[in-house]
Backbone as a printed PyTorch tensor [residue, N CA C, xyz], in Angstrom:
tensor([[[ -7.6090,  14.3810,  51.3640],
         [ -8.3730,  15.5950,  51.2130],
         [ -7.5540,  16.8190,  51.6450]],

        [[ -6.7900,  16.6830,  52.7130],
         [ -5.9710,  17.8070,  53.1630],
         [ -4.9930,  18.2300,  52.0750]],

        [[ -4.4180,  17.2760,  51.3730],
         [ -3.4720,  17.5990,  50.2990],
         [ -4.1620,  18.3970,  49.1980]],

        [[ -5.4000,  18.0480,  48.8670],
         [ -6.1460,  18.7850,  47.8450],
         [ -6.4310,  20.2100,  48.3010]],

        [[ -6.8030,  20.3730,  49.5560],
         [ -7.0810,  21.7130,  50.0960],
         [ -5.8020,  22.5370,  50.0900]],

        [[ -4.6970,  21.9480,  50.5450],
         [ -3.4200,  22.6660,  50.5480],
         [ -3.0120,  23.0750,  49.1350]],

        [[ -3.2300,  22.1910,  48.1680],
         [ -2.8960,  22.5000,  46.7800],
         [ -3.7380,  23.6770,  46.2740]],

        [[ -5.0330,  23.6550,  46.5430],
         [ -5.9160,  24.7430,  46.1070],
         [ -5.5200,  26.0590,  46.7630]],

        [[ -5.3130,  26.0360,  48.0680],
         [ -4.9650,  27.2670,  48.7900],
         [ -3.6330,  27.8420,  48.3360]],

        [[ -2.7650,  27.0100,  47.7980],
         [ -1.4580,  27.4700,  47.3430],
         [ -1.4400,  28.0410,  45.9410]],

        [[ -2.5740,  28.0110,  45.2430],
         [ -2.6300,  28.5010,  43.8650],
         [ -2.8190,  30.0260,  43.8420]],

        [[ -2.0930,  30.7280,  42.9860],
         [ -2.2180,  32.1870,  42.9450],
         [ -3.5680,  32.6740,  42.4190]],

        [[ -4.3050,  31.8350,  41.7190],
         [ -5.5960,  32.2430,  41.1680],
         [ -6.7540,  32.0050,  42.1380]],

        [[ -6.5060,  31.3700,  43.2670],
         [ -7.5580,  31.0790,  44.2410],
         [ -7.4610,  32.0380,  45.4130]],

        [[ -8.5900,  32.5870,  45.8070],
         [ -8.6520,  33.4920,  46.9570],
         [ -9.8200,  33.0700,  47.8300]],

        [[ -9.5630,  32.8810,  49.1040],
         [-10.6160,  32.5720,  50.0730],
         [-10.7250,  33.7670,  51.0180]],

        [[-11.9540,  34.1500,  51.3240],
         [-12.1950,  35.3110,  52.1740],
         [-13.0310,  34.9050,  53.3750]],

        [[-12.6720,  35.4370,  54.5160],
         [-13.5000,  35.3440,  55.7090],
         [-13.5520,  36.7520,  56.2760]],

        [[-14.7330,  37.2710,  56.4250],
         [-14.8940,  38.5970,  57.0230],
         [-15.2080,  38.3870,  58.4950]],

        [[-14.4120,  39.0270,  59.3500],
         [-14.6050,  38.9150,  60.7910],
         [-14.8860,  40.2910,  61.3640]],

        [[-15.7470,  40.3190,  62.3320],
         [-16.0140,  41.5430,  63.0860],
         [-15.7990,  41.2050,  64.5550]],

        [[-14.9040,  41.9170,  65.2000],
         [-14.5240,  41.6410,  66.5870],
         [-14.1760,  40.1710,  66.7800]],

        [[-13.4680,  39.5950,  65.8010],
         [-13.0300,  38.2150,  65.8860],
         [-14.0760,  37.1800,  65.5140]],

        [[-15.2930,  37.6000,  65.2620],
         [-16.3750,  36.6770,  64.9110],
         [-16.5090,  36.5850,  63.3940]],

        [[-16.4230,  35.3730,  62.8210],
         [-16.6260,  35.2490,  61.3760],
         [-18.0840,  35.5190,  61.0260]],

        [[-18.3030,  36.4460,  60.0750],
         [-19.6740,  36.8080,  59.7130],
         [-20.0090,  36.4810,  58.2590]],

        [[-19.0030,  36.3780,  57.3860],
         [-19.2700,  36.0770,  55.9750],
         [-18.0540,  35.4060,  55.3600]],

        [[-18.3000,  34.6660,  54.2910],
         [-17.2230,  33.9640,  53.6030],
         [-17.5000,  33.9110,  52.1120]],

        [[-16.4700,  33.7080,  51.3510],
         [-16.6070,  33.5570,  49.9130],
         [-15.2920,  33.1080,  49.3030]],

        [[-15.3680,  32.6180,  48.0820],
         [-14.1760,  32.1850,  47.3510],
         [-14.2290,  32.7640,  45.9520]],

        [[-13.0480,  32.9070,  45.3480],
         [-13.0170,  33.2650,  43.9350],
         [-11.8090,  32.6220,  43.2750]],

        [[-12.0050,  32.2680,  42.0420],
         [-10.9540,  31.7620,  41.1710],
         [-10.8170,  32.7900,  40.0650]],

        [[ -9.6350,  33.3630,  39.8910],
         [ -9.4330,  34.3990,  38.8910],
         [ -8.3320,  33.9740,  37.9380]],

        [[ -8.6690,  33.9630,  36.6460],
         [ -7.6980,  33.6100,  35.6150],
         [ -8.2160,  34.1270,  34.2850]],

        [[ -7.3090,  34.4630,  33.3790],
         [ -7.6390,  34.9280,  32.0310],
         [ -8.6550,  36.0720,  32.0290]],

        [[ -8.5380,  37.0070,  32.9750],
         [ -9.4160,  38.1670,  33.0050],
         [-10.8220,  37.8990,  33.4950]],

        [[-11.0520,  36.7380,  34.1080],
         [-12.3830,  36.3960,  34.6040],
         [-12.2750,  35.9100,  36.0490]],

        [[-13.3290,  36.1390,  36.8110],
         [-13.4190,  35.6140,  38.1750],
         [-14.6860,  34.8050,  38.3240]],

        [[-14.5320,  33.6000,  38.8870],
         [-15.6740,  32.7750,  39.2500],
         [-15.8190,  32.8790,  40.7570]],

        [[-16.9820,  33.2920,  41.2090],
         [-17.2380,  33.5020,  42.6280],
         [-18.0920,  32.3460,  43.1290]],

        [[-17.7450,  31.8080,  44.2960],
         [-18.5080,  30.6820,  44.8260],
         [-18.4910,  30.6700,  46.3480]],

        [[-19.2840,  29.7980,  46.8970],
         [-19.3290,  29.5420,  48.3470],
         [-19.5170,  30.8130,  49.1560]],

        [[-20.4040,  31.6660,  48.6950],
         [-20.6880,  32.9240,  49.3830],
         [-21.7060,  32.6520,  50.4860]],

        [[-21.4480,  33.1630,  51.6440],
         [-22.4090,  32.9890,  52.7260],
         [-22.2220,  34.0330,  53.7950]],

        [[-23.3310,  34.4180,  54.4050],
         [-23.3180,  35.3530,  55.5240],
         [-24.1410,  34.7350,  56.6470]],

        [[-23.6280,  34.7790,  57.8460],
         [-24.3770,  34.2420,  58.9750],
         [-25.7030,  34.9850,  59.0900]],

        [[-26.7750,  34.2640,  59.4220],
         [-28.1200,  34.8710,  59.4250],
         [-28.2270,  36.1810,  60.1970]],

        [[-27.5990,  36.2810,  61.3470],
         [-27.7320,  37.5130,  62.1420],
         [-26.9760,  38.6960,  61.5410]],

        [[-26.1830,  38.4650,  60.4840],
         [-25.4020,  39.5290,  59.8610],
         [-25.8910,  39.8740,  58.4590]],

        [[-26.9400,  39.2340,  58.0000],
         [-27.4320,  39.4780,  56.6390],
         [-28.0170,  40.8840,  56.5000]],

        [[-28.0150,  41.3720,  55.2680],
         [-28.5850,  42.6830,  54.9810],
         [-27.6540,  43.8420,  55.2800]],

        [[-26.3890,  43.5710,  55.5050],
         [-25.4310,  44.6280,  55.8480],
         [-24.3740,  44.8480,  54.7640]],

        [[-24.5700,  44.2480,  53.5740],
         [-23.6750,  44.5010,  52.4510],
         [-22.4890,  43.5800,  52.3300]],

        [[-22.4430,  42.4960,  53.0930],
         [-21.2880,  41.6020,  53.0200],
         [-21.2290,  40.8150,  51.7170]],

        [[-22.3050,  40.7630,  50.9570],
         [-22.2970,  40.0510,  49.6810],
         [-21.9450,  40.9260,  48.4960]],

        [[-21.5940,  42.1720,  48.7230],
         [-21.3240,  43.0960,  47.6200],
         [-19.9240,  42.8940,  47.0530]],

        [[-19.8150,  42.9870,  45.7210],
         [-18.5470,  42.7390,  45.0390],
         [-17.9880,  43.9780,  44.3740]],

        [[-18.4580,  45.1140,  44.6960],
         [-17.9550,  46.3380,  44.0720],
         [-17.5280,  47.2960,  45.1730]],

        [[-16.5620,  48.1400,  44.8960],
         [-16.1320,  49.0850,  45.9270],
         [-17.3210,  49.9230,  46.3930]],

        [[-17.5060,  50.1290,  47.6670],
         [-16.6000,  49.7910,  48.7560],
         [-16.9080,  48.4460,  49.4090]],

        [[-17.4290,  47.4930,  48.6620],
         [-17.7360,  46.1740,  49.2100],
         [-16.5150,  45.5100,  49.8200]],

        [[-16.7200,  44.4760,  50.6300],
         [-15.6170,  43.8820,  51.3890],
         [-14.7940,  42.8310,  50.6500]],

        [[-15.0260,  42.6150,  49.3480],
         [-14.3200,  41.5620,  48.6120],
         [-13.3060,  42.1940,  47.6750]],

        [[-12.0430,  42.3170,  48.0820],
         [-11.0420,  43.0040,  47.2640],
         [-10.8030,  42.3340,  45.9160]],

        [[-10.6810,  43.1450,  44.8850],
         [-10.3150,  42.6470,  43.5700],
         [-11.4360,  42.0500,  42.7470]],

        [[-12.6540,  42.0200,  43.2750],
         [-13.7530,  41.4300,  42.5210],
         [-14.6080,  42.5550,  41.9380]],

        [[-14.1520,  43.1090,  40.8440],
         [-14.9480,  44.1230,  40.1590],
         [-14.3830,  44.3410,  38.7660]],

        [[-15.2410,  44.8170,  37.8990],
         [-14.7860,  45.1820,  36.5650],
         [-13.7420,  46.2930,  36.6970]],

        [[-13.9260,  47.1630,  37.6980],
         [-12.9630,  48.2400,  37.9390],
         [-11.5730,  47.7020,  38.2780]],

        [[-11.4990,  46.4620,  38.7660],
         [-10.2090,  45.8560,  39.1190],
         [ -9.5370,  45.2260,  37.9000]],

        [[-10.1190,  45.4270,  36.7040],
         [ -9.5050,  44.9180,  35.4840],
         [-10.0550,  43.5990,  34.9960]],

        [[-11.1330,  43.1170,  35.5980],
         [-11.7310,  41.8630,  35.1490],
         [-12.6550,  42.1270,  33.9660]],

        [[-12.6550,  41.2130,  33.0110],
         [-13.5620,  41.3040,  31.8660],
         [-14.8830,  40.6080,  32.1480]],

        [[-14.8630,  39.6300,  33.0420],
         [-16.0460,  38.8190,  33.3020],
         [-16.0500,  38.3830,  34.7560]],

        [[-17.1840,  38.5210,  35.4160],
         [-17.3930,  37.9970,  36.7580],
         [-18.6250,  37.1100,  36.6690]],

        [[-18.4910,  35.8610,  37.0570],
         [-19.6360,  34.9660,  36.9710],
         [-19.7310,  34.1030,  38.2200]],

        [[-20.9150,  33.5880,  38.4450],
         [-21.1490,  32.7600,  39.6100],
         [-22.3350,  31.8540,  39.3490]],

        [[-22.4770,  30.8830,  40.1870],
         [-23.6270,  29.9920,  40.1330],
         [-24.4110,  30.1370,  41.4200]],

        [[-25.7270,  30.1430,  41.2860],
         [-26.6100,  30.2470,  42.4450],
         [-27.6580,  29.1580,  42.3110]],

        [[-27.9240,  28.4540,  43.3990],
         [-28.9870,  27.4630,  43.3590],
         [-30.3050,  28.1370,  42.9930]],

        [[-31.0500,  27.5250,  42.0820],
         [-32.2920,  28.1140,  41.5740],
         [-33.2880,  28.4140,  42.6930]],

        [[-33.2760,  27.6300,  43.7590],
         [-34.2370,  27.8360,  44.8490],
         [-33.7640,  28.8700,  45.8780]],

        [[-32.5780,  29.4550,  45.6880],
         [-32.0410,  30.4270,  46.6330],
         [-32.4470,  31.8400,  46.2180]],

        [[-33.6930,  32.1640,  46.4530],
         [-34.2320,  33.4660,  46.0740],
         [-33.5060,  34.6410,  46.7030]],

        [[-33.0730,  34.4850,  47.9470],
         [-32.3530,  35.5690,  48.6330],
         [-31.0630,  35.8950,  47.8830]],

        [[-30.2940,  34.8710,  47.5060],
         [-29.0350,  35.0950,  46.7870],
         [-29.2910,  35.6510,  45.3950]],

        [[-30.3030,  35.1350,  44.7130],
         [-30.6230,  35.6450,  43.3730],
         [-30.9950,  37.1180,  43.4490]],

        [[-31.7850,  37.5010,  44.4550],
         [-32.1500,  38.9040,  44.6350],
         [-30.9390,  39.7760,  44.9090]],

        [[-30.0520,  39.3060,  45.7730],
         [-28.8310,  40.0590,  46.1000],
         [-27.9650,  40.2350,  44.8610]],

        [[-27.7560,  39.1650,  44.1300],
         [-26.8990,  39.2440,  42.9390],
         [-27.5420,  40.1030,  41.8450]],

        [[-28.8540,  40.0620,  41.7290],
         [-29.5470,  40.9200,  40.7530],
         [-29.3450,  42.3920,  41.0930]],

        [[-29.4270,  42.7360,  42.3740],
         [-29.2130,  44.1330,  42.7900],
         [-27.7920,  44.5950,  42.4860]],

        [[-26.8490,  43.6520,  42.4330],
         [-25.4560,  43.9980,  42.1340],
         [-25.1760,  44.0470,  40.6410]],

        [[-26.2040,  43.7390,  39.8250],
         [-26.0390,  43.8300,  38.3800],
         [-25.8660,  42.5080,  37.6640]],

        [[-25.8950,  41.3870,  38.3820],
         [-25.8060,  40.0860,  37.7360],
         [-27.1340,  39.7570,  37.0730]],

        [[-27.0800,  39.0020,  35.9960],
         [-28.2810,  38.5900,  35.2860],
         [-28.2900,  37.0750,  35.1450]],

        [[-29.4860,  36.4960,  35.1650],
         [-29.6230,  35.0720,  34.9030],
         [-29.4350,  34.8820,  33.4020]],

        [[-28.4950,  34.0380,  33.0210],
         [-28.1680,  33.8630,  31.6070],
         [-28.7560,  32.6000,  30.9930]],

        [[-29.3340,  31.7570,  31.7880],
         [-29.8790,  30.5320,  31.2270],
         [-30.7790,  29.8340,  32.2110]],

        [[-31.3650,  28.7510,  31.7620],
         [-32.2600,  27.9920,  32.6420],
         [-31.4620,  27.2070,  33.6770]],

        [[-32.1810,  26.6880,  34.6250],
         [-31.5710,  25.8410,  35.6440],
         [-30.7790,  24.7230,  34.9700]],

        [[-29.6220,  24.4200,  35.5130],
         [-28.7250,  23.4520,  34.8940],
         [-28.4290,  22.3120,  35.8500]],

        [[-28.1550,  21.1580,  35.3030],
         [-27.7210,  20.0280,  36.1200],
         [-26.2060,  19.9070,  36.0350]],

        [[-25.5440,  21.0130,  35.9480],
         [-24.1020,  21.1170,  35.7580],
         [-23.2910,  20.1620,  36.6310]],

        [[-23.5470,  20.1440,  37.9040],
         [-22.7310,  19.3520,  38.8150],
         [-23.4470,  18.0910,  39.3100]],

        [[-24.5360,  17.7150,  38.6780],
         [-25.2670,  16.5410,  39.1110],
         [-24.8630,  15.3330,  38.2950]],

        [[-24.8000,  14.2100,  38.9400],
         [-24.5740,  12.9580,  38.2310],
         [-25.9390,  12.3220,  37.9920]],

        [[-26.1820,  11.9430,  36.7750],
         [-27.4620,  11.3480,  36.4400],
         [-27.2470,   9.9390,  35.9430]],

        [[-28.1680,   9.0600,  36.2770],
         [-28.1170,   7.6840,  35.8180],
         [-28.4320,   7.6630,  34.3270]],

        [[-27.4950,   7.1790,  33.5150],
         [-27.6580,   7.1950,  32.0550],
         [-28.4360,   5.9770,  31.5470]],

        [[-28.9280,   5.1460,  32.4470],
         [-29.6740,   3.9560,  31.9820],
         [-30.9860,   4.2980,  31.3780]]])
Protein backbone atom coordinates (compact mmCIF):
# COMPACT_ATOMS: atom_id res chain seq x y z
CA UNK A 1 0.00 0.00 0.00
CA UNK A 2 2.83 2.41 0.78
CA UNK A 3 4.21 1.91 -2.74
CA UNK A 4 0.82 2.82 -4.23
CA UNK A 5 0.59 5.97 -2.10
CA UNK A 6 4.15 6.97 -3.03
CA UNK A 7 3.36 6.40 -6.71
CA UNK A 8 0.21 8.55 -6.52
CA UNK A 9 1.92 11.35 -4.60
CA UNK A 10 4.71 11.41 -7.17
CA UNK A 11 2.38 12.06 -10.12
CA UNK A 12 2.31 15.63 -11.49
CA UNK A 13 -1.47 15.48 -11.99
CA UNK A 14 -2.22 14.65 -8.34
CA UNK A 15 -2.41 17.34 -5.66
CA UNK A 16 -3.16 16.75 -1.99
CA UNK A 17 -4.03 19.70 0.24
CA UNK A 18 -4.05 20.10 3.99
CA UNK A 19 -5.04 23.48 5.37
CA UNK A 20 -3.50 24.20 8.76
CA UNK A 21 -4.14 27.05 11.12
CA UNK A 22 -1.55 27.53 13.87
CA UNK A 23 -0.25 24.05 13.05
CA UNK A 24 -3.67 22.41 13.44
CA UNK A 25 -5.05 20.61 10.36
CA UNK A 26 -8.54 21.97 9.70
CA UNK A 27 -9.41 20.85 6.15
CA UNK A 28 -8.21 18.50 3.44
CA UNK A 29 -8.88 17.70 -0.18
CA UNK A 30 -7.42 16.07 -3.27
CA UNK A 31 -7.54 16.78 -6.96
CA UNK A 32 -6.48 14.99 -10.10
CA UNK A 33 -5.94 17.37 -13.02
CA UNK A 34 -5.39 16.24 -16.60
CA UNK A 35 -6.61 17.17 -20.09
CA UNK A 36 -8.07 20.49 -18.90
CA UNK A 37 -10.25 18.89 -16.21
CA UNK A 38 -9.97 18.49 -12.44
CA UNK A 39 -11.61 15.78 -10.38
CA UNK A 40 -11.95 16.86 -6.76
CA UNK A 41 -12.29 14.29 -3.99
CA UNK A 42 -11.81 13.53 -0.31
CA UNK A 43 -12.87 17.00 0.79
CA UNK A 44 -13.35 17.42 4.50
CA UNK A 45 -13.34 20.07 7.19
CA UNK A 46 -13.11 19.33 10.88
CA UNK A 47 -16.50 20.00 12.53
CA UNK A 48 -15.31 22.91 14.67
CA UNK A 49 -13.98 24.68 11.54
CA UNK A 50 -16.98 24.28 9.23
CA UNK A 51 -18.76 27.29 7.76
CA UNK A 52 -15.57 29.32 7.29
CA UNK A 53 -15.08 28.83 3.53
CA UNK A 54 -12.53 26.02 3.53
CA UNK A 55 -14.56 24.12 0.91
CA UNK A 56 -14.46 26.93 -1.65
CA UNK A 57 -12.72 26.30 -4.98
CA UNK A 58 -12.64 29.78 -6.44
CA UNK A 59 -10.40 32.71 -5.61
CA UNK A 60 -9.90 33.72 -2.88
CA UNK A 61 -10.67 30.17 -1.71
CA UNK A 62 -7.85 28.13 -0.17
CA UNK A 63 -7.49 25.52 -2.98
CA UNK A 64 -4.93 26.82 -5.51
CA UNK A 65 -5.49 26.07 -9.17
CA UNK A 66 -9.03 24.74 -8.85
CA UNK A 67 -11.06 27.16 -10.91
CA UNK A 68 -12.18 27.83 -14.43
CA UNK A 69 -10.12 31.02 -14.08
CA UNK A 70 -7.03 28.79 -13.68
CA UNK A 71 -7.58 27.47 -17.23
CA UNK A 72 -9.66 24.39 -16.47
CA UNK A 73 -12.48 23.48 -18.85
CA UNK A 74 -14.23 21.15 -16.41
CA UNK A 75 -14.28 20.70 -12.64
CA UNK A 76 -16.19 17.71 -11.36
CA UNK A 77 -16.63 15.79 -8.16
CA UNK A 78 -18.67 13.09 -6.54
CA UNK A 79 -20.69 13.58 -3.39
CA UNK A 80 -22.50 10.91 -1.44
CA UNK A 81 -26.24 11.36 -2.04
CA UNK A 82 -26.94 11.42 1.72
CA UNK A 83 -24.37 14.20 2.37
CA UNK A 84 -26.74 17.15 2.30
CA UNK A 85 -24.18 19.52 3.83
CA UNK A 86 -21.68 18.86 1.02
CA UNK A 87 -24.36 19.04 -1.68
CA UNK A 88 -25.49 22.41 -0.30
CA UNK A 89 -21.92 23.73 -0.19
CA UNK A 90 -21.15 22.58 -3.72
CA UNK A 91 -24.44 24.01 -5.02
CA UNK A 92 -23.56 27.42 -3.56
CA UNK A 93 -20.25 27.22 -5.45
CA UNK A 94 -22.07 26.65 -8.73
CA UNK A 95 -21.93 22.86 -9.04
CA UNK A 96 -25.03 21.11 -10.33
CA UNK A 97 -26.28 17.57 -9.88
CA UNK A 98 -25.99 16.01 -13.33
CA UNK A 99 -27.60 12.66 -12.77
CA UNK A 100 -29.25 10.28 -10.38
CA UNK A 101 -27.50 8.46 -7.59
CA UNK A 102 -24.99 6.01 -9.03
CA UNK A 103 -23.49 2.74 -7.89
CA UNK A 104 -20.26 3.80 -9.58
CA UNK A 105 -17.86 2.37 -7.02
CA UNK A 106 -20.03 -0.40 -5.59
CA UNK A 107 -19.54 -4.05 -6.30
CA UNK A 108 -22.80 -5.85 -6.82
CA UNK A 109 -23.49 -9.56 -6.81
CA UNK A 110 -24.32 -10.45 -10.43
CA UNK A 111 -26.11 -13.68 -9.48
